[in-house]
GROMACS .gro file of N, CA and C in nm:
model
  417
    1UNK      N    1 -14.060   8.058  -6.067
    1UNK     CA    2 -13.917   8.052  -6.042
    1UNK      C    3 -13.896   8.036  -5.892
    2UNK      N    4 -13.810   7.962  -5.842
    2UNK     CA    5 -13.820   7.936  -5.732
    2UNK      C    6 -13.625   7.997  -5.678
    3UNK      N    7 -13.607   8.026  -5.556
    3UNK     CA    8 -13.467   8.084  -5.539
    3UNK      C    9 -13.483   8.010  -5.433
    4UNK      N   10 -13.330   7.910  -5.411
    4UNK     CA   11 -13.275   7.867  -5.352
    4UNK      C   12 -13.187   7.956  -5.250
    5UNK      N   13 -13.183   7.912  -5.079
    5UNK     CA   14 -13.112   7.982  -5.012
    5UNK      C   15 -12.933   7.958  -5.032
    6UNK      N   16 -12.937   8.061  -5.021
    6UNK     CA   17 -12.771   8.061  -5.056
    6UNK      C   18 -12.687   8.047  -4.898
    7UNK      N   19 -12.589   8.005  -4.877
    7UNK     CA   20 -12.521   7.938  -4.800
    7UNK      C   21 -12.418   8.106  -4.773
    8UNK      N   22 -12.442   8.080  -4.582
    8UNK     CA   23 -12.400   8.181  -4.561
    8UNK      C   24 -12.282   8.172  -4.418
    9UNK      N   25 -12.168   8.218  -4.458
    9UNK     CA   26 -12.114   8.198  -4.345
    9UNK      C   27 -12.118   8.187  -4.211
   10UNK      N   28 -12.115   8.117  -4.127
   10UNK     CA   29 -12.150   8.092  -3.979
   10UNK      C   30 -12.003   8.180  -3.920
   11UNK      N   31 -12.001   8.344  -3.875
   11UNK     CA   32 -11.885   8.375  -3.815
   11UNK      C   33 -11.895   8.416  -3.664
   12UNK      N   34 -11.864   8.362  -3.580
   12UNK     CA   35 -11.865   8.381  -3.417
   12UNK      C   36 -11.702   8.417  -3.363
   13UNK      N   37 -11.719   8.511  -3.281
   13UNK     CA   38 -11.538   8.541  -3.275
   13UNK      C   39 -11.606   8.650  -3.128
   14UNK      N   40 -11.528   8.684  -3.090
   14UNK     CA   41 -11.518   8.769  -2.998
   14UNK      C   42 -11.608   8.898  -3.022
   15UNK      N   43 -11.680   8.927  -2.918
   15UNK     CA   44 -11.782   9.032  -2.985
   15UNK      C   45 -11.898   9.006  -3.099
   16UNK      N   46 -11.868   8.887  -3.155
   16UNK     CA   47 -12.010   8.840  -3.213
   16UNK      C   48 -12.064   8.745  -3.100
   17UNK      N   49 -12.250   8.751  -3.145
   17UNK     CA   50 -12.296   8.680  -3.118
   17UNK      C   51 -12.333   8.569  -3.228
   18UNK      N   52 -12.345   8.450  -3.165
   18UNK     CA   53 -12.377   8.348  -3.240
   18UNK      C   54 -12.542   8.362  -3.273
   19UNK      N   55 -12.573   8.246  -3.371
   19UNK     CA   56 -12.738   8.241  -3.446
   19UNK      C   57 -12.788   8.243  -3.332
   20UNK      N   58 -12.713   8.110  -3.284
   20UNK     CA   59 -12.844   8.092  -3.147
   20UNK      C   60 -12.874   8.198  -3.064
   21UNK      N   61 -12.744   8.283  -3.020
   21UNK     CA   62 -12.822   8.399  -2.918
   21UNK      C   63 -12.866   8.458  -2.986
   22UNK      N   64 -12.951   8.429  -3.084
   22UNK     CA   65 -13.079   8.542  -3.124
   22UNK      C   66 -13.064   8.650  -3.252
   23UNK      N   67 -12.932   8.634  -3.284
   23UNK     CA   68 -12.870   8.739  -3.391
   23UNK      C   69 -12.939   8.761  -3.503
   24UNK      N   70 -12.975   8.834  -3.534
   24UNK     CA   71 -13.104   8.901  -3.724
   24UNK      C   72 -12.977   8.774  -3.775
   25UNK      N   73 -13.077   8.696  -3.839
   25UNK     CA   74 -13.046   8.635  -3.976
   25UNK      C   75 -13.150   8.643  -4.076
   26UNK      N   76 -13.062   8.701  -4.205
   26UNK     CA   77 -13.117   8.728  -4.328
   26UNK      C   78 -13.079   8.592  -4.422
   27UNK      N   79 -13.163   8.568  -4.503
   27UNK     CA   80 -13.118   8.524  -4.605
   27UNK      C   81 -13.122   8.594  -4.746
   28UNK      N   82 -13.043   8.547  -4.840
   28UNK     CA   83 -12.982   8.581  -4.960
   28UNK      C   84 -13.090   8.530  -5.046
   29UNK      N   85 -13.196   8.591  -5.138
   29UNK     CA   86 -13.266   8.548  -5.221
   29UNK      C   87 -13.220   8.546  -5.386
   30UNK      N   88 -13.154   8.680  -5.414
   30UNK     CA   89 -13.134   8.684  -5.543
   30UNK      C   90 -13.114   8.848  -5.572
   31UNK      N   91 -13.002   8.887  -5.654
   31UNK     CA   92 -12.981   9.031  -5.670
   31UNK      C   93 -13.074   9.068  -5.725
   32UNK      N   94 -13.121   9.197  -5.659
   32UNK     CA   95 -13.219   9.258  -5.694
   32UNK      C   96 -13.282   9.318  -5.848
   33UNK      N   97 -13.183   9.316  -5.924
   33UNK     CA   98 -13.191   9.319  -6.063
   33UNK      C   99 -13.247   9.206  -6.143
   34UNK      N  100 -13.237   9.081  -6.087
   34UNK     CA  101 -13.376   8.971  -6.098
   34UNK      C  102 -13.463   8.930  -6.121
   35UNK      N  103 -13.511   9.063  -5.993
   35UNK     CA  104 -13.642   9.053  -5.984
   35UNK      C  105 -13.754   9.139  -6.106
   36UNK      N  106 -13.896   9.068  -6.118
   36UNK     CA  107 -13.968   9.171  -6.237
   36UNK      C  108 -14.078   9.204  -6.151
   37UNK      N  109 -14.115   9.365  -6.180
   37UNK     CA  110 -14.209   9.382  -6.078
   37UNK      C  111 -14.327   9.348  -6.098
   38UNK      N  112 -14.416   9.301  -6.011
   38UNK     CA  113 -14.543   9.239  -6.023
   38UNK      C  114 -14.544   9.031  -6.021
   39UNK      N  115 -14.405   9.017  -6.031
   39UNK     CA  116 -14.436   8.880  -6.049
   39UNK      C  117 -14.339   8.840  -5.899
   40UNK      N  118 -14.390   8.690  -5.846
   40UNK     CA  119 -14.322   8.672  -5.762
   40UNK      C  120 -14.261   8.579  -5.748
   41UNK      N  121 -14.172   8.567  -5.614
   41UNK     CA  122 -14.057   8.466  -5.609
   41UNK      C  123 -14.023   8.383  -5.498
   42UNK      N  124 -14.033   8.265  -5.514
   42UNK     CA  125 -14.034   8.173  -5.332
   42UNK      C  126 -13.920   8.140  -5.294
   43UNK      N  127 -13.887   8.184  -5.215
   43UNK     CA  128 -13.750   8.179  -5.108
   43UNK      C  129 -13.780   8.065  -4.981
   44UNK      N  130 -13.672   7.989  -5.003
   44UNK     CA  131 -13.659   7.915  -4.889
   44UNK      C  132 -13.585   7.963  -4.791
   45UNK      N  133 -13.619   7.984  -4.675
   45UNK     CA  134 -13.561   8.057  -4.552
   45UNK      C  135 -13.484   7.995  -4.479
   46UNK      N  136 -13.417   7.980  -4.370
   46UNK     CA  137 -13.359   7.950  -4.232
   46UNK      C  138 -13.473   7.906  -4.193
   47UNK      N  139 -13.427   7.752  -4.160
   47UNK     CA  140 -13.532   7.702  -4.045
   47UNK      C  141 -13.681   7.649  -4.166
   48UNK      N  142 -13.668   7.650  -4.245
   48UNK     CA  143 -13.745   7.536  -4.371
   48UNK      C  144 -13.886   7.658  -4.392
   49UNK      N  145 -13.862   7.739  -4.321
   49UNK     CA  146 -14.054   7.823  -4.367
   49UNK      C  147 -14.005   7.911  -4.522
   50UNK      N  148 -14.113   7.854  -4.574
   50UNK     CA  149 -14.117   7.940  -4.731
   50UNK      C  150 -14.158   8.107  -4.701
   51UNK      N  151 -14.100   8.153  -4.812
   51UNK     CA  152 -14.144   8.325  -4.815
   51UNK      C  153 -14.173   8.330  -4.998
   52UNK      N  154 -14.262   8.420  -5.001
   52UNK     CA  155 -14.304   8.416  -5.118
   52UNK      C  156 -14.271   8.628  -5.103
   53UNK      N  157 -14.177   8.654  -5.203
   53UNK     CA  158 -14.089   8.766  -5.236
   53UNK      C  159 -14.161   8.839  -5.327
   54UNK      N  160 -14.177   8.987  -5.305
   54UNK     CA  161 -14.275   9.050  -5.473
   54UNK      C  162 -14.145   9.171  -5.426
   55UNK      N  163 -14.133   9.200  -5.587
   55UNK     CA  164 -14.133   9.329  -5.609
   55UNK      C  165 -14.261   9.423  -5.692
   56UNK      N  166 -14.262   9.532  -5.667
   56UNK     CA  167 -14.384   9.603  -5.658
   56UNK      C  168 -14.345   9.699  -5.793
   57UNK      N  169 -14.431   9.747  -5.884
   57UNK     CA  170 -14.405   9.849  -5.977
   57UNK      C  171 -14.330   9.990  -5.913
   58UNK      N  172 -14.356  10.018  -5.779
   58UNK     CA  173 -14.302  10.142  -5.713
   58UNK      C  174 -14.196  10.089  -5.711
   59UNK      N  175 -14.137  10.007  -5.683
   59UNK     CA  176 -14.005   9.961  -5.636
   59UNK      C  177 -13.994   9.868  -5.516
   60UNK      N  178 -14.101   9.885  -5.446
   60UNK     CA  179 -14.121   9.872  -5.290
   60UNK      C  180 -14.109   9.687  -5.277
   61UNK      N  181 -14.032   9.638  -5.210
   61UNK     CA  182 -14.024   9.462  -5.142
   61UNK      C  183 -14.120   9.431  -5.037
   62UNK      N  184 -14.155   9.311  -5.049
   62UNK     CA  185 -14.315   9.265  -4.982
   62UNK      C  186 -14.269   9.123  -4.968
   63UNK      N  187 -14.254   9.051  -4.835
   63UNK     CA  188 -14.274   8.897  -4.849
   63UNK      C  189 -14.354   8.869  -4.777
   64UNK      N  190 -14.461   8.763  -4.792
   64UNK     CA  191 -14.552   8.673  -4.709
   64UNK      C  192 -14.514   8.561  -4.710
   65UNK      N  193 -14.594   8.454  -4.617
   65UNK     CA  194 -14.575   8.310  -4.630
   65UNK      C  195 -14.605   8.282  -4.750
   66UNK      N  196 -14.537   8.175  -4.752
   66UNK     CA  197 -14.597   8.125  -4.937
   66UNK      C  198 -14.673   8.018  -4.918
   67UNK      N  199 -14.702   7.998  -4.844
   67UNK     CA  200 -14.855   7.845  -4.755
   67UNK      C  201 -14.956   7.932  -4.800
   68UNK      N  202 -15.054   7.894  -4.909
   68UNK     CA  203 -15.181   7.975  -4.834
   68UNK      C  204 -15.296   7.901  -4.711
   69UNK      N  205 -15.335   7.958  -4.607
   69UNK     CA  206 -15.400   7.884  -4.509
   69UNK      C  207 -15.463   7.853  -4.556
   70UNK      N  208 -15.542   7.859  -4.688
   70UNK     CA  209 -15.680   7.824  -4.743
   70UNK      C  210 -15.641   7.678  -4.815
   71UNK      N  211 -15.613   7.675  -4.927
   71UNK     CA  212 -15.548   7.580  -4.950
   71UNK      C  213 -15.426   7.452  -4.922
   72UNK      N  214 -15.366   7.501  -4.795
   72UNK     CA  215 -15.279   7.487  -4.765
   72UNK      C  216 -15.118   7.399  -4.865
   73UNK      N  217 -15.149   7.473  -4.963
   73UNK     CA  218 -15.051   7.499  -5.054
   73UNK      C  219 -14.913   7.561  -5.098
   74UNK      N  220 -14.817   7.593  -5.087
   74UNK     CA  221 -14.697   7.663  -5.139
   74UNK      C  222 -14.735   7.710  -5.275
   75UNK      N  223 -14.772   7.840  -5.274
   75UNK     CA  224 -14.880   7.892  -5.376
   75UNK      C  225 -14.826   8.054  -5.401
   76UNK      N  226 -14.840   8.114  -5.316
   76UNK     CA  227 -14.845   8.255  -5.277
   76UNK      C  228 -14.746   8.315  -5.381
   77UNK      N  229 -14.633   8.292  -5.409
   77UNK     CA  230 -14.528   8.355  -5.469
   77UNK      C  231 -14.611   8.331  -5.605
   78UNK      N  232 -14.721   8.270  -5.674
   78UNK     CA  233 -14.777   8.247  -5.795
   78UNK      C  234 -14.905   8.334  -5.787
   79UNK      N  235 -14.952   8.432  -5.691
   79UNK     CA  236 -15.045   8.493  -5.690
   79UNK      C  237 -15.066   8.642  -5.776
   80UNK      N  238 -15.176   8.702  -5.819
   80UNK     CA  239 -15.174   8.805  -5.873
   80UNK      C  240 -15.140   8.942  -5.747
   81UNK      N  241 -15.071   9.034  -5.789
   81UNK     CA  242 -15.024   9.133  -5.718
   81UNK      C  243 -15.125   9.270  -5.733
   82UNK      N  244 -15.155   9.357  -5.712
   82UNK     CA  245 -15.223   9.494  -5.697
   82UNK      C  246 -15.210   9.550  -5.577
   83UNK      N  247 -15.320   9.642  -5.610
   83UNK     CA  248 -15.355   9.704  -5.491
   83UNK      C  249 -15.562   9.729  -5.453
   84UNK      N  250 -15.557   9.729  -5.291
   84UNK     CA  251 -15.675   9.749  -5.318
   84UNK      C  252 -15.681   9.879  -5.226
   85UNK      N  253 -15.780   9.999  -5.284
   85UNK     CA  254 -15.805  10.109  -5.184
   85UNK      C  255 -15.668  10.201  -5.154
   86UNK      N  256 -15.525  10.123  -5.217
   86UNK     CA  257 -15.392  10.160  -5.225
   86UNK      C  258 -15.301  10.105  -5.140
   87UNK      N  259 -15.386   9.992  -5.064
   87UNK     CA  260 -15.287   9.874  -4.981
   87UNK      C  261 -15.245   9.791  -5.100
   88UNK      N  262 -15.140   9.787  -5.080
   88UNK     CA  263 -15.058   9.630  -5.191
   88UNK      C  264 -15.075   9.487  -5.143
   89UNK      N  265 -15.122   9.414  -5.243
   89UNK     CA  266 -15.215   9.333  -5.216
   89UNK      C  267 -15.167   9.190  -5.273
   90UNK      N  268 -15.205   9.071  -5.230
   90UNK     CA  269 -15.174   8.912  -5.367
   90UNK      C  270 -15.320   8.873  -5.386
   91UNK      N  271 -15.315   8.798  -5.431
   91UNK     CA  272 -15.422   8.745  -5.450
   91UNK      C  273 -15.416   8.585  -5.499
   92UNK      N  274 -15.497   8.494  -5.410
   92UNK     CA  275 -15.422   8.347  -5.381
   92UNK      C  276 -15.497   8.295  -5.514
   93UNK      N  277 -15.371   8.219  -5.609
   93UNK     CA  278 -15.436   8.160  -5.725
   93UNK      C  279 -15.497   8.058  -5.698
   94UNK      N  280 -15.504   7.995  -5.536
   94UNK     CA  281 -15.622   7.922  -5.516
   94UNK      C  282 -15.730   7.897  -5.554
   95UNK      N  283 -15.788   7.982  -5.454
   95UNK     CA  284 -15.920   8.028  -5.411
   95UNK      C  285 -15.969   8.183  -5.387
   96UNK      N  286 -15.904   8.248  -5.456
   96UNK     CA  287 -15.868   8.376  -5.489
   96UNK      C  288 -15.900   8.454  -5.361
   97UNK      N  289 -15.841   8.423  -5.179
   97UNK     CA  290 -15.865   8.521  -5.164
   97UNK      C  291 -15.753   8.586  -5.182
   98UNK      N  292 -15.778   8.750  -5.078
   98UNK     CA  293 -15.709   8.856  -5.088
   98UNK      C  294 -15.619   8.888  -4.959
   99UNK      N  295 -15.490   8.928  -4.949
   99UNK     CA  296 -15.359   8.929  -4.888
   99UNK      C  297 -15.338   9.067  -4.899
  100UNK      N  298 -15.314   9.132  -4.770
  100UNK     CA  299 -15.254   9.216  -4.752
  100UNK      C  300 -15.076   9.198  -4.770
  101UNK      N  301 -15.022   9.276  -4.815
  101UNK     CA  302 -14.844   9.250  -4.828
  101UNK      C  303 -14.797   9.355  -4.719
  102UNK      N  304 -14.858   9.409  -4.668
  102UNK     CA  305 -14.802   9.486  -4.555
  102UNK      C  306 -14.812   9.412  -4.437
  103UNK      N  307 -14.960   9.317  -4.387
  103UNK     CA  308 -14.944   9.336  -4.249
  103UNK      C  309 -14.978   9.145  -4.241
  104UNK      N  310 -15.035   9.096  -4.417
  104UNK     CA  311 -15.061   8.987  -4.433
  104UNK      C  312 -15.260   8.915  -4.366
  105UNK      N  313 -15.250   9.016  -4.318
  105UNK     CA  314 -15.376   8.969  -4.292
  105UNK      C  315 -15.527   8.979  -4.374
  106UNK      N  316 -15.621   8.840  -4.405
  106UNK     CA  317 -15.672   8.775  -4.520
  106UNK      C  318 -15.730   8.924  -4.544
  107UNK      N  319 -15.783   9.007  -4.679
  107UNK     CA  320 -15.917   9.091  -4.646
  107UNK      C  321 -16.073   9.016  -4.657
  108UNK      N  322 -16.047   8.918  -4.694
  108UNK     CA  323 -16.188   8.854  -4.739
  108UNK      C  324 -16.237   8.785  -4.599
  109UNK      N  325 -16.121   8.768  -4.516
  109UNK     CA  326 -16.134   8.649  -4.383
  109UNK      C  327 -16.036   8.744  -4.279
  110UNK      N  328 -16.102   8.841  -4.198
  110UNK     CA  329 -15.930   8.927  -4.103
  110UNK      C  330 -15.897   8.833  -3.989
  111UNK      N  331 -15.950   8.694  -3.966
  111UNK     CA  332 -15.941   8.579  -3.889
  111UNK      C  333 -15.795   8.555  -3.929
  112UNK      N  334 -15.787   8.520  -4.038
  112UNK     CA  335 -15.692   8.470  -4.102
  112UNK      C  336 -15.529   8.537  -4.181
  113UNK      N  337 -15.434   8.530  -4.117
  113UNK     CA  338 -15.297   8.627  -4.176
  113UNK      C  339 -15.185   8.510  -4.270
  114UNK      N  340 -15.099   8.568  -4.315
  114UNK     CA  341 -14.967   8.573  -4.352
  114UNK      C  342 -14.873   8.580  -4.278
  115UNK      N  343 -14.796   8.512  -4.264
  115UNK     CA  344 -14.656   8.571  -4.195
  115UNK      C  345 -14.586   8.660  -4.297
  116UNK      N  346 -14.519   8.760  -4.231
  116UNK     CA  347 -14.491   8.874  -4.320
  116UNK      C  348 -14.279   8.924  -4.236
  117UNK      N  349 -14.241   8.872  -4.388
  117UNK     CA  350 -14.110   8.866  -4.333
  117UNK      C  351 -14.051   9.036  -4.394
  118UNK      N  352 -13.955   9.065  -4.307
  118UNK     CA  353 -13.908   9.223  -4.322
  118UNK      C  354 -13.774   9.108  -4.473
  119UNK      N  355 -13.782   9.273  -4.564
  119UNK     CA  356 -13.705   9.261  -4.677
  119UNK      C  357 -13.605   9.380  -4.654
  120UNK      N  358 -13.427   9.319  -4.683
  120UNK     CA  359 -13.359   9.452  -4.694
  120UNK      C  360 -13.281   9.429  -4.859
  121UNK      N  361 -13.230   9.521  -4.885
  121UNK     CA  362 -13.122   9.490  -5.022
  121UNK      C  363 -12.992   9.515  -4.969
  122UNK      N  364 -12.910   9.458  -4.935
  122UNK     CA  365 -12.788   9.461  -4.907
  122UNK      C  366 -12.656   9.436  -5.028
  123UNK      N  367 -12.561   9.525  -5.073
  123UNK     CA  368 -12.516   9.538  -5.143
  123UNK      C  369 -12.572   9.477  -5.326
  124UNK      N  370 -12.719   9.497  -5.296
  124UNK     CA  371 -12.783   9.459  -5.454
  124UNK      C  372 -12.815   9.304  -5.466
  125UNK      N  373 -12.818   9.282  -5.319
  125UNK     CA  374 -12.857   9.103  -5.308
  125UNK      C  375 -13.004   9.161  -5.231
  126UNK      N  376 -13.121   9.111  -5.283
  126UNK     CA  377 -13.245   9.141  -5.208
  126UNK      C  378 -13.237   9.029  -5.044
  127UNK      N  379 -13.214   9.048  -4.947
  127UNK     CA  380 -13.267   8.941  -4.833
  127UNK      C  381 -13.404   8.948  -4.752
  128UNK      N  382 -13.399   8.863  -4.723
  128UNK     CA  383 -13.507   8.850  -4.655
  128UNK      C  384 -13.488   8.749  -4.477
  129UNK      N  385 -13.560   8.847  -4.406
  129UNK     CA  386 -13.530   8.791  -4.213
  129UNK      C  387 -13.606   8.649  -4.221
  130UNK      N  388 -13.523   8.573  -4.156
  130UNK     CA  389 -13.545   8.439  -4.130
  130UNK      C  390 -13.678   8.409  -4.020
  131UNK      N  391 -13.717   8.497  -3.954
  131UNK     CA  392 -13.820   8.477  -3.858
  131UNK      C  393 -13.922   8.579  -3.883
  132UNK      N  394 -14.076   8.544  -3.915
  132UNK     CA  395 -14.181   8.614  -3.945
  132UNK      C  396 -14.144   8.781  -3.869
  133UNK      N  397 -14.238   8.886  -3.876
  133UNK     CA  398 -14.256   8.995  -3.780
  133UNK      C  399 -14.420   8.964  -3.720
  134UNK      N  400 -14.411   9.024  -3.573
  134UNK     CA  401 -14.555   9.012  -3.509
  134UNK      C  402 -14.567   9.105  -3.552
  135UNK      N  403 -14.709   9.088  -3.566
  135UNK     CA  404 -14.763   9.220  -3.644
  135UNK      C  405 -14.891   9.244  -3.535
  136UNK      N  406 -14.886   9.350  -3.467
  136UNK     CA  407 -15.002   9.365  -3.356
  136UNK      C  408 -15.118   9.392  -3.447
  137UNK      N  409 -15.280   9.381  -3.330
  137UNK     CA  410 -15.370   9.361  -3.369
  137UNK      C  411 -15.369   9.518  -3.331
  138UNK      N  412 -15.495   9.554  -3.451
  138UNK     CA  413 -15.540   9.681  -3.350
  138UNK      C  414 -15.699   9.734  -3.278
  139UNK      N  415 -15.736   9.577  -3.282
  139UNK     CA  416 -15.861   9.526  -3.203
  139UNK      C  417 -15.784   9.571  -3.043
   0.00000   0.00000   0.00000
């Protein structure tokens, strides 16, 4: 299933800042009642980068890129979900590797990450931030 970005008002007025100066933009994926846990969902973002959306059996929201670097495919939102060791995890129906959903980085390859976008639910619409999070090393 794929979710289309939903169209969101552009409001600038006095005391707002506009997109360009930098302002959190979320996008609108789909009310959270939607979603089924364990299976996932590709969101097209602000600015054309895919996010691949899970909800988790706890309840808990997880997005990564939906590219996998391996394949370089739009894949990710079709991957198997778990956990490993009790990190929440995908797993690329590629080439099966393994994805962290917290920090995105490969476990099979730690060369290799995810972009890992912050998820909020705002009035029962799940969103998701238009620009990855850095995620520091702790090398």
């Amino acid at each position: 299933m794929t979710v289309i970005e939903m169209k969101a008002h552009n409001v600038t007025g006095p005391g707002r800042e506009s997109v360009n100066d930098g302002r959190l933009e979320w996008t609108s994926a789909c009310p959270l009642s939607h979603l089924i846990p364990g299976l996932g969902v590709a969101v097209l973002i602000r600015g054309g980068e895919q996010a691949a959306l899970f909800l988790m059996e706890d309840g808990s929201l997880y997005a990564v890129g939906n590219i996998d670097p391996f394949g370089r495919a739009a894949v990710m939102s079709r991957g198997l979900v778990g956990d490993r060791a009790g990190e929440p995890i995908v797993v690329s129906p590629l080439l099966k590797q393994v994805f962290s959903l917290v920090d995105g980085r490969c476990l099979d390859d730690e060369s290799v990450r995810l972009p890992v976008y912050d998820v909020r639910v705002w009035a029962g619409m799940v969103q998701v931030h238009s620009t990855s999070s850095a995620v520091a090393d702790s090398a």
